[in-house]
PDB file of C-alpha atoms in Angstrom:
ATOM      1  CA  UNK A  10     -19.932  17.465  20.990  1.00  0.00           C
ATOM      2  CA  UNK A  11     -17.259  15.335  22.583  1.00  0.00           C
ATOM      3  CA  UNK A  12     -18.823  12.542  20.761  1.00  0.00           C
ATOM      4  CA  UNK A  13     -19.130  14.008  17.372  1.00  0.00           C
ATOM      5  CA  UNK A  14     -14.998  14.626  17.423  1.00  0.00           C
ATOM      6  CA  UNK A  15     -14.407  11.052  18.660  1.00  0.00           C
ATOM      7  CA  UNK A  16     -16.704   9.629  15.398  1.00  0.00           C
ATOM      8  CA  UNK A  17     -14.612  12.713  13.141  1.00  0.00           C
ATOM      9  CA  UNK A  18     -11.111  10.974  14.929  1.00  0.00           C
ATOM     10  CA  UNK A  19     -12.264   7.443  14.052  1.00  0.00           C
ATOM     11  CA  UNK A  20     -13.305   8.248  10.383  1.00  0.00           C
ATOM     12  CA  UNK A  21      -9.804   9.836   9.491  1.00  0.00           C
ATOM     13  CA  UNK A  22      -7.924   7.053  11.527  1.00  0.00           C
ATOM     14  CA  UNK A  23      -9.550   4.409   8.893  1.00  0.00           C
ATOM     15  CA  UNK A  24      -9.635   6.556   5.766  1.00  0.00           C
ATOM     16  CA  UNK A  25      -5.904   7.020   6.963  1.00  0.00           C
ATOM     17  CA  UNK A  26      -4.029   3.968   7.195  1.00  0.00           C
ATOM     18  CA  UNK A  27      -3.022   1.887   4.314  1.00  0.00           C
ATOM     19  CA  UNK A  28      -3.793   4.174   1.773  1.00  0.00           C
ATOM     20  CA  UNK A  29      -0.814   4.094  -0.448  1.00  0.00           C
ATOM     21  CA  UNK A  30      -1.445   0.019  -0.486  1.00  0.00           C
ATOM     22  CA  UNK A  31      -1.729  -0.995  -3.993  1.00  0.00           C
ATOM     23  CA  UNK A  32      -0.517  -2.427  -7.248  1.00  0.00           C
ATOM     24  CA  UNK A  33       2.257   0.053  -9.293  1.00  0.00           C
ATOM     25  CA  UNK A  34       2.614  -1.475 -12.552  1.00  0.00           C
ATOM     26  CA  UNK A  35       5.086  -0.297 -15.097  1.00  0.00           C
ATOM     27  CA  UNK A  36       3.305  -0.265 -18.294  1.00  0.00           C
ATOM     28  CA  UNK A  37       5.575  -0.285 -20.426  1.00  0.00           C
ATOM     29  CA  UNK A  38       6.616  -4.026 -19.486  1.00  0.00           C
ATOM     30  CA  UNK A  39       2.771  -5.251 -19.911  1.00  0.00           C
ATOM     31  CA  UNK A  40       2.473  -3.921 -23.228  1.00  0.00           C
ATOM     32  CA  UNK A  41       5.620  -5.415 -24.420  1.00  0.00           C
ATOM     33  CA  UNK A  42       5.214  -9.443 -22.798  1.00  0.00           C
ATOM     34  CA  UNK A  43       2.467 -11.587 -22.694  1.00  0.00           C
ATOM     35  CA  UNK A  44       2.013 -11.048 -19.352  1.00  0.00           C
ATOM     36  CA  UNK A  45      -1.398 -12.129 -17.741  1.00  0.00           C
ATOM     37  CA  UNK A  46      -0.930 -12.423 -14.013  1.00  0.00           C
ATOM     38  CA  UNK A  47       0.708  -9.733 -11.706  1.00  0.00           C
ATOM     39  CA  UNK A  48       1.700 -11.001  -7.836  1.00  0.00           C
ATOM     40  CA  UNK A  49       2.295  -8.249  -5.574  1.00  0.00           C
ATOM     41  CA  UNK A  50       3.923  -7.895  -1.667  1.00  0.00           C
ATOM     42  CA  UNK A  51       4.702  -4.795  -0.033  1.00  0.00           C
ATOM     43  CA  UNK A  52       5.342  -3.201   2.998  1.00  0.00           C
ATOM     44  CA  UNK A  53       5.521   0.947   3.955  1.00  0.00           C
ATOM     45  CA  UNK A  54       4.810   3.414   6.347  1.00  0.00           C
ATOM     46  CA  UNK A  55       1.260   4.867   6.605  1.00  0.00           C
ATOM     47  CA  UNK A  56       0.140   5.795  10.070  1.00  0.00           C
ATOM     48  CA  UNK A  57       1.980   2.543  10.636  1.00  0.00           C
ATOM     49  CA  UNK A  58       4.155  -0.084   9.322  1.00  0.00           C
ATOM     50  CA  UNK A  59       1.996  -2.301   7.136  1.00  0.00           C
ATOM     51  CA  UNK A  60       2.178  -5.285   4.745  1.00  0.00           C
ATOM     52  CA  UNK A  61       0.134  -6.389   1.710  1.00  0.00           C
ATOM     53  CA  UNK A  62      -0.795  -8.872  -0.967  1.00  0.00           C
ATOM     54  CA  UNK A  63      -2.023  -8.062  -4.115  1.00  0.00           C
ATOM     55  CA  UNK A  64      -3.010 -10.081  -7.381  1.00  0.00           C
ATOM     56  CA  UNK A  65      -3.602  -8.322 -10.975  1.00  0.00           C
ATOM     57  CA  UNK A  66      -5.067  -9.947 -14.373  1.00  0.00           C
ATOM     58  CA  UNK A  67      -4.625  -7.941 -17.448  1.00  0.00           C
ATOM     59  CA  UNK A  68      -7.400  -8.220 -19.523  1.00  0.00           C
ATOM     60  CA  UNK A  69      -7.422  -9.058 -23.203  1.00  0.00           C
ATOM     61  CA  UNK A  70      -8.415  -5.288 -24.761  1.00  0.00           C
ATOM     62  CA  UNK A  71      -7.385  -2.627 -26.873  1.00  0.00           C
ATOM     63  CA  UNK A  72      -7.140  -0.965 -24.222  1.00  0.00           C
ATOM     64  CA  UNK A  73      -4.601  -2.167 -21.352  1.00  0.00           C
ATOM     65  CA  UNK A  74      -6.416  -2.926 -18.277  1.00  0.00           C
ATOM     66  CA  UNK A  75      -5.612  -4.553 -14.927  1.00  0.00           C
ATOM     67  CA  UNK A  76      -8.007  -5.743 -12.596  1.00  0.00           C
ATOM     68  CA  UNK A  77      -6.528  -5.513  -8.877  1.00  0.00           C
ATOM     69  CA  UNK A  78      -7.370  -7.547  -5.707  1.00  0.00           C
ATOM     70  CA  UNK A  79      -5.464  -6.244  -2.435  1.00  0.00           C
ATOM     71  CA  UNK A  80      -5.570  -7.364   1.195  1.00  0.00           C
ATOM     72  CA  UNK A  81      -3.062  -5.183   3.861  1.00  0.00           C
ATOM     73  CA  UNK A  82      -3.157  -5.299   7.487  1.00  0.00           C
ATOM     74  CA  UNK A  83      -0.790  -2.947   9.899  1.00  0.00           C
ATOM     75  CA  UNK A  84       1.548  -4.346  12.283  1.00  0.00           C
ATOM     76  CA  UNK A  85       0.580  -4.885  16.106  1.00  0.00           C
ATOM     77  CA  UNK A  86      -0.411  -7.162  19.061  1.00  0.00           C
ATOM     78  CA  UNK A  87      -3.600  -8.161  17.559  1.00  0.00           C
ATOM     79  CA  UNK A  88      -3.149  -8.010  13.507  1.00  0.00           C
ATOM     80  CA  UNK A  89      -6.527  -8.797  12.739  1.00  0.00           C
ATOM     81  CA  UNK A  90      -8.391  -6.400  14.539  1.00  0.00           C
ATOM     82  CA  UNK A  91      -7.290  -3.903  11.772  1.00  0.00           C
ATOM     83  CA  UNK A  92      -7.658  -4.678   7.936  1.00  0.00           C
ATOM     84  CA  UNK A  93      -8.536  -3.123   4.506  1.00  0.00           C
ATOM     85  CA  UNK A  94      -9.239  -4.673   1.295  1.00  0.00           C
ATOM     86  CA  UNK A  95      -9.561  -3.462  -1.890  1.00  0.00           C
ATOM     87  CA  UNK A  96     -11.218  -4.607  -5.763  1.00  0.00           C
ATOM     88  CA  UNK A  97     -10.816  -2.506  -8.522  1.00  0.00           C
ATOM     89  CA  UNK A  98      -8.822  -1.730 -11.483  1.00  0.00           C
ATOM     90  CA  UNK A  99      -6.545   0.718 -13.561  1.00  0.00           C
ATOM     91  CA  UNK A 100      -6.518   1.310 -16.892  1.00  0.00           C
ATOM     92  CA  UNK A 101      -3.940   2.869 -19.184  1.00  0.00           C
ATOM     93  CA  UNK A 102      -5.869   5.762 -20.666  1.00  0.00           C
ATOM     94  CA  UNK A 103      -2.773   7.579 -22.033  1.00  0.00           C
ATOM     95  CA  UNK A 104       0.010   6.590 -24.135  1.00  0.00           C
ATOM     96  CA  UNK A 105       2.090   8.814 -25.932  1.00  0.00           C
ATOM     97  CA  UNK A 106       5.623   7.812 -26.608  1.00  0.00           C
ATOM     98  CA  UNK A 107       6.789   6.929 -23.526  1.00  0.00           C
ATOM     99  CA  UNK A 108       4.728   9.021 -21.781  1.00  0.00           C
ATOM    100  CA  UNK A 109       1.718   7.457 -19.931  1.00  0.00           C
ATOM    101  CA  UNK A 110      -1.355   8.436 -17.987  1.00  0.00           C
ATOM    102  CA  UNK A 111      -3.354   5.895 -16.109  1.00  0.00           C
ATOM    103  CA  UNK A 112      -6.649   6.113 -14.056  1.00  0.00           C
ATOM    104  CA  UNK A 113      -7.480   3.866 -11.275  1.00  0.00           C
ATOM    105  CA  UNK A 114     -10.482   3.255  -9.048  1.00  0.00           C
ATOM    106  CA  UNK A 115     -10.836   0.929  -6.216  1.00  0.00           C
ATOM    107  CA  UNK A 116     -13.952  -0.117  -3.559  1.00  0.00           C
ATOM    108  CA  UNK A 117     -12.440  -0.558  -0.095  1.00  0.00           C
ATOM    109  CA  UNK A 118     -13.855  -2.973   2.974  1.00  0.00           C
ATOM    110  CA  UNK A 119     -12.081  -1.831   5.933  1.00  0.00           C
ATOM    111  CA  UNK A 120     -12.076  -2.958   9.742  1.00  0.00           C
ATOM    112  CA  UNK A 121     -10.435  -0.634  12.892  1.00  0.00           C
ATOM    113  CA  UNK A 122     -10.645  -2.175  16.183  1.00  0.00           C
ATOM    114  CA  UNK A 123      -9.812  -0.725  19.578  1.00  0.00           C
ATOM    115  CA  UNK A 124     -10.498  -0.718  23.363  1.00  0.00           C
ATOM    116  CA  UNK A 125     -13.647   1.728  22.533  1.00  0.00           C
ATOM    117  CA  UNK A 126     -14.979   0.717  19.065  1.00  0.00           C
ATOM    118  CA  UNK A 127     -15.022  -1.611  16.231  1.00  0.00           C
ATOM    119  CA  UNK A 128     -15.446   0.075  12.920  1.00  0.00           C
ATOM    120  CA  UNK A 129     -16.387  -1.701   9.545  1.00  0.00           C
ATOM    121  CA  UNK A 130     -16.419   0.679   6.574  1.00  0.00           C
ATOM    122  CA  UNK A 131     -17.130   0.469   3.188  1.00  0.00           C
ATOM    123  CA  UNK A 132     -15.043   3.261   1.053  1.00  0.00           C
ATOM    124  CA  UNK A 133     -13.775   4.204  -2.600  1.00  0.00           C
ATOM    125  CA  UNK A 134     -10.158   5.158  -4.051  1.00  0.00           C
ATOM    126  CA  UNK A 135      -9.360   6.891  -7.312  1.00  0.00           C
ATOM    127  CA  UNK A 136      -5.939   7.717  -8.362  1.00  0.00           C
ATOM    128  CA  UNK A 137      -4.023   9.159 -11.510  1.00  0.00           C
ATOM    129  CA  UNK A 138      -1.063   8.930 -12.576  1.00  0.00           C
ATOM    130  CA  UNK A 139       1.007  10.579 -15.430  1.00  0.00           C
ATOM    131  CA  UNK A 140       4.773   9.726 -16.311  1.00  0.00           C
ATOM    132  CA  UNK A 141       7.579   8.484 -18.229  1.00  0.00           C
ATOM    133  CA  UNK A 142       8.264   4.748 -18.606  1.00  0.00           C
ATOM    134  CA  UNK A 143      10.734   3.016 -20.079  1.00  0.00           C
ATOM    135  CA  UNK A 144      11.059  -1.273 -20.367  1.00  0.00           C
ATOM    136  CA  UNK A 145      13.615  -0.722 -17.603  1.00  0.00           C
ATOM    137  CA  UNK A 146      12.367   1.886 -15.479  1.00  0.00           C
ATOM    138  CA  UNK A 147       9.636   4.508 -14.800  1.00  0.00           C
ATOM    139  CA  UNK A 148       8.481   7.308 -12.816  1.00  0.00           C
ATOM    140  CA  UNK A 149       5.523   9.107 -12.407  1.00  0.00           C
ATOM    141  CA  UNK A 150       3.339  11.690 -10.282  1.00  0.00           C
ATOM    142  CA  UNK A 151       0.413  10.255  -8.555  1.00  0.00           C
ATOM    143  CA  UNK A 152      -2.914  12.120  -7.020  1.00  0.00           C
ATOM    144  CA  UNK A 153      -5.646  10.478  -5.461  1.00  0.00           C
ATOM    145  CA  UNK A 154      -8.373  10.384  -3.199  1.00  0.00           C
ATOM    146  CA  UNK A 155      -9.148   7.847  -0.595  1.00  0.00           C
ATOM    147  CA  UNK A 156     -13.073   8.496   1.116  1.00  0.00           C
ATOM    148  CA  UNK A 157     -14.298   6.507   3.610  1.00  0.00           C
ATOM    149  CA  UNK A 158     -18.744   6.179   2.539  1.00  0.00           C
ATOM    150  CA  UNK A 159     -20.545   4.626   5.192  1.00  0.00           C
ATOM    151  CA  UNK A 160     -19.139   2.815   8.301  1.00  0.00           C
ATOM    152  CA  UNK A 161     -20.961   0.688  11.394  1.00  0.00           C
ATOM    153  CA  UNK A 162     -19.725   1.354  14.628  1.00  0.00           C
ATOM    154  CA  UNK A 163     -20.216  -1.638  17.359  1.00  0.00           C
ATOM    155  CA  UNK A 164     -19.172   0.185  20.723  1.00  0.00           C
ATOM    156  CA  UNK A 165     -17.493  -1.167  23.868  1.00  0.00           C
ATOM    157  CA  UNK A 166     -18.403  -1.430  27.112  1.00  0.00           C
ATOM    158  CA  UNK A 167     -15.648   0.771  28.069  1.00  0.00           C
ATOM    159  CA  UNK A 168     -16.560   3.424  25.491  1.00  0.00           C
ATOM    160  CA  UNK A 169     -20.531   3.289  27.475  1.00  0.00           C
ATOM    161  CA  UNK A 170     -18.968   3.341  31.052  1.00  0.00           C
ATOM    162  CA  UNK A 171     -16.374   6.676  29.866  1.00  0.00           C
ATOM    163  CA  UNK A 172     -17.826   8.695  27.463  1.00  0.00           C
ATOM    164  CA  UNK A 173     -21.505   8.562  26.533  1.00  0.00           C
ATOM    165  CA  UNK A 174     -23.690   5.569  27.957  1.00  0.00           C
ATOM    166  CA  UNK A 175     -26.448   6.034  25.464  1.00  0.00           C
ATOM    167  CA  UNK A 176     -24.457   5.881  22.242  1.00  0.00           C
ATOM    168  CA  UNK A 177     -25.982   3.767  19.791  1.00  0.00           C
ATOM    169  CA  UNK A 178     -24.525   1.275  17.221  1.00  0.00           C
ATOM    170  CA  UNK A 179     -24.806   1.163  13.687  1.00  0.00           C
ATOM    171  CA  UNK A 180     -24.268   2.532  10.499  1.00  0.00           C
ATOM    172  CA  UNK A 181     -23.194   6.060  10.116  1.00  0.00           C
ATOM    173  CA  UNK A 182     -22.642   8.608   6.567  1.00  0.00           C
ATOM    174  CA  UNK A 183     -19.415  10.497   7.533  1.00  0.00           C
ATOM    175  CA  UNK A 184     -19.495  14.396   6.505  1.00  0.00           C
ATOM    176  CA  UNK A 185     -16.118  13.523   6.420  1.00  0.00           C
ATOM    177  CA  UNK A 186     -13.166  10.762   6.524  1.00  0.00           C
ATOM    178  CA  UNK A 187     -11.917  11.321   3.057  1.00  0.00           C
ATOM    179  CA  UNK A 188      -7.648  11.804   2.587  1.00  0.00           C
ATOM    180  CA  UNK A 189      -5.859  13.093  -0.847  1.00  0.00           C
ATOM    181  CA  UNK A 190      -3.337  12.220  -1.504  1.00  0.00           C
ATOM    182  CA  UNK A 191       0.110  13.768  -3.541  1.00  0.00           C
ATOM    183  CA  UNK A 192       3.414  12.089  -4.640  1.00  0.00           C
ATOM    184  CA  UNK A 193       5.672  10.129  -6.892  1.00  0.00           C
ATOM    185  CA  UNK A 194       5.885   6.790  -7.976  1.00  0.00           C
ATOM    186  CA  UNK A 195       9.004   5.048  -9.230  1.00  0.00           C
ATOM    187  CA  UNK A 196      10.774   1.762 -10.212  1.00  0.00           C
ATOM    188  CA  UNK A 197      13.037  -0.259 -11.585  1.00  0.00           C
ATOM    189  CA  UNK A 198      12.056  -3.768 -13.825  1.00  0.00           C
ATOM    190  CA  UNK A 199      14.057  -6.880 -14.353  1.00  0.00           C
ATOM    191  CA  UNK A 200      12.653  -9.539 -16.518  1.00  0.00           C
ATOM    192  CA  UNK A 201       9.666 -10.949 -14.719  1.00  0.00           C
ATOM    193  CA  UNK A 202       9.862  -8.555 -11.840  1.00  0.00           C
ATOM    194  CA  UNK A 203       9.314  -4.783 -10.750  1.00  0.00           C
ATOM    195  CA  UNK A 204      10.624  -3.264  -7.604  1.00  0.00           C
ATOM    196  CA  UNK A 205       8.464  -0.031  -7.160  1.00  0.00           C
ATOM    197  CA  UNK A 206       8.181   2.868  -4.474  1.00  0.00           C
ATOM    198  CA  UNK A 207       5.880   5.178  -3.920  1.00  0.00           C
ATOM    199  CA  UNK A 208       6.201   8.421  -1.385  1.00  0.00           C
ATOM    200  CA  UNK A 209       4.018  11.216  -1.034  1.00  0.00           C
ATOM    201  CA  UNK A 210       2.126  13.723   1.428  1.00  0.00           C
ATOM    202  CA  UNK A 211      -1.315  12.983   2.853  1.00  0.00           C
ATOM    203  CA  UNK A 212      -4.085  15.963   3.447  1.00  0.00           C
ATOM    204  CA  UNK A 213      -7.604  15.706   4.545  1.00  0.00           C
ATOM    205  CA  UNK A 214     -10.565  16.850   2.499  1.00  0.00           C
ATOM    206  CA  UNK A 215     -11.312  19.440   4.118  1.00  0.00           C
ATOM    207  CA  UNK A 216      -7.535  20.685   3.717  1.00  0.00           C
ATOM    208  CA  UNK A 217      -7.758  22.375   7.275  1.00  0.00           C
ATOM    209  CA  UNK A 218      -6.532  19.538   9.443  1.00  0.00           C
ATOM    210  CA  UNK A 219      -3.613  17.380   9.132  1.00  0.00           C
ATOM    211  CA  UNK A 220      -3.760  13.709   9.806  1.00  0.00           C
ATOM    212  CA  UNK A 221      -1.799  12.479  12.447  1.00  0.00           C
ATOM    213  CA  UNK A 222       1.786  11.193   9.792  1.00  0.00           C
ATOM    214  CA  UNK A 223       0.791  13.290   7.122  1.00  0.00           C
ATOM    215  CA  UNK A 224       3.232  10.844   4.600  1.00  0.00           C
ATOM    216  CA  UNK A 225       3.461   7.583   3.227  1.00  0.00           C
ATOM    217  CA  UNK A 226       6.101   5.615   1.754  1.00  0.00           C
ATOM    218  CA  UNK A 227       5.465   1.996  -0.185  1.00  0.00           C
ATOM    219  CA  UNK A 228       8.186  -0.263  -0.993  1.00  0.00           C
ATOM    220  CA  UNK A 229       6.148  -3.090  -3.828  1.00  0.00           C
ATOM    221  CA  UNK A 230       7.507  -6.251  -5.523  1.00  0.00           C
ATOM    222  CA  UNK A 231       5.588  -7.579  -8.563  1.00  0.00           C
ATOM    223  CA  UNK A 232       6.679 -11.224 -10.374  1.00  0.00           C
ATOM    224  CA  UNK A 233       4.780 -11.240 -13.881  1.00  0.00           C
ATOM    225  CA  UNK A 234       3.754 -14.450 -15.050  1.00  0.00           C
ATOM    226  CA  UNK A 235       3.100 -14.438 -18.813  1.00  0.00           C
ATOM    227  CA  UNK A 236       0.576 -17.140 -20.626  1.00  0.00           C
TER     228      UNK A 236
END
């Protein structure tokens, strides 16, 4: 039992931070430059103060699409015993007017490391979001879903000696470790750039716990570099 609400604990810990970590993109901009390349750095509050890189291409199609590459990392002693990366893409589904709906979908690597455990886990994101954009400006609601799949655990020594001596490593199917997510993203675009923020509420999937900061709050910068 007391094992079974550690692994439940470590699942929602990784599925937790760095979720809100990814490119916002105003639209509107992309569909009215030649822009091809999209560099990204941002830093928020999820669980705990994080940074991250990102790097988008649009494609060449009817319809817009961007494909996404994103590396974050949380702040601490040892910033590389925690990481997540993501590799996906978003595509602009809906455009009426000015107002646009956009679907995005992500596969996540992920590594949480601590005096008990090391966790590697392989995940998925999707998100939507629907709003009103404008070349100077946009905002829009977002929902999404952030599930941690299938993870490895590599216990400590300490976690043996403390808790259960005959825990075994290796690769586990969560019944859970899946957030939603529920907020609003926003910004303002110069030229070449976009300053964006994102804030919202996080809930687990099972909507009867709450995860230990229950928000998140992004602040992004994206330079657009045309052809």
């Amino acid at each position: 039992m007391v094992r079974n609400l550690f692994i439940v604990l470590l699942l929602t810990l990784t599925s937790l931070y760095n979720t809100a970590v990814s490119q916002t993109l105003n639209w509107t901009t992309l569909d009215n430059t030649n822009t091809k390349h999209i560099l990204n750095v941002n830093f928020g509050l999820d669980y705990s103060v994080s940074y991250g890189i990102g790097y988008g291409y649009k494609l060449d199609t009817k319809l817009p699409i961007v494909l996404n590459a994103n590396f974050s990392l949380p702040s601490g002693e040892n910033i590389f015993d925690d990481f997540k990366t993501k590799l996906g893409g978003q595509v602009n589904l809906l455009n009426m007017s000015n107002f646009i709906g956009s679907v995005s979908v992500f596969g996540i690597y992920r590594r949480y490391e601590n005096q008990l455990v090391r966790l590697q886990n392989f995940g998925s994101e999707m998100r939507g979001a629907f709003g009103y954009y404008k070349p100077k400006w946009f905002v829009a609601a977002e929902v999404g879903f952030d599930k941690a799949i299938v993870t490895h655990f590599k216990h400590s020594k300490t976690y043996r000696e403390t808790i259960f001596l005959d825990v075994k490593d290796g690769w586990y199917e969560p019944a859970t470790g899946g957030n939603f997510l529920y907020g609003i993203q926003t910004g303002y675009s110069f030229k070449k750039s976009d300053l964006t923020l994102n804030i919202g509420k996080v809930t687990t999937q099972d909507f009867k716990t709450t995860p230990l900061v229950p928000y998140y709050l992004m602040l992004g910068y994206n330079y657009r570099i045309t052809h």
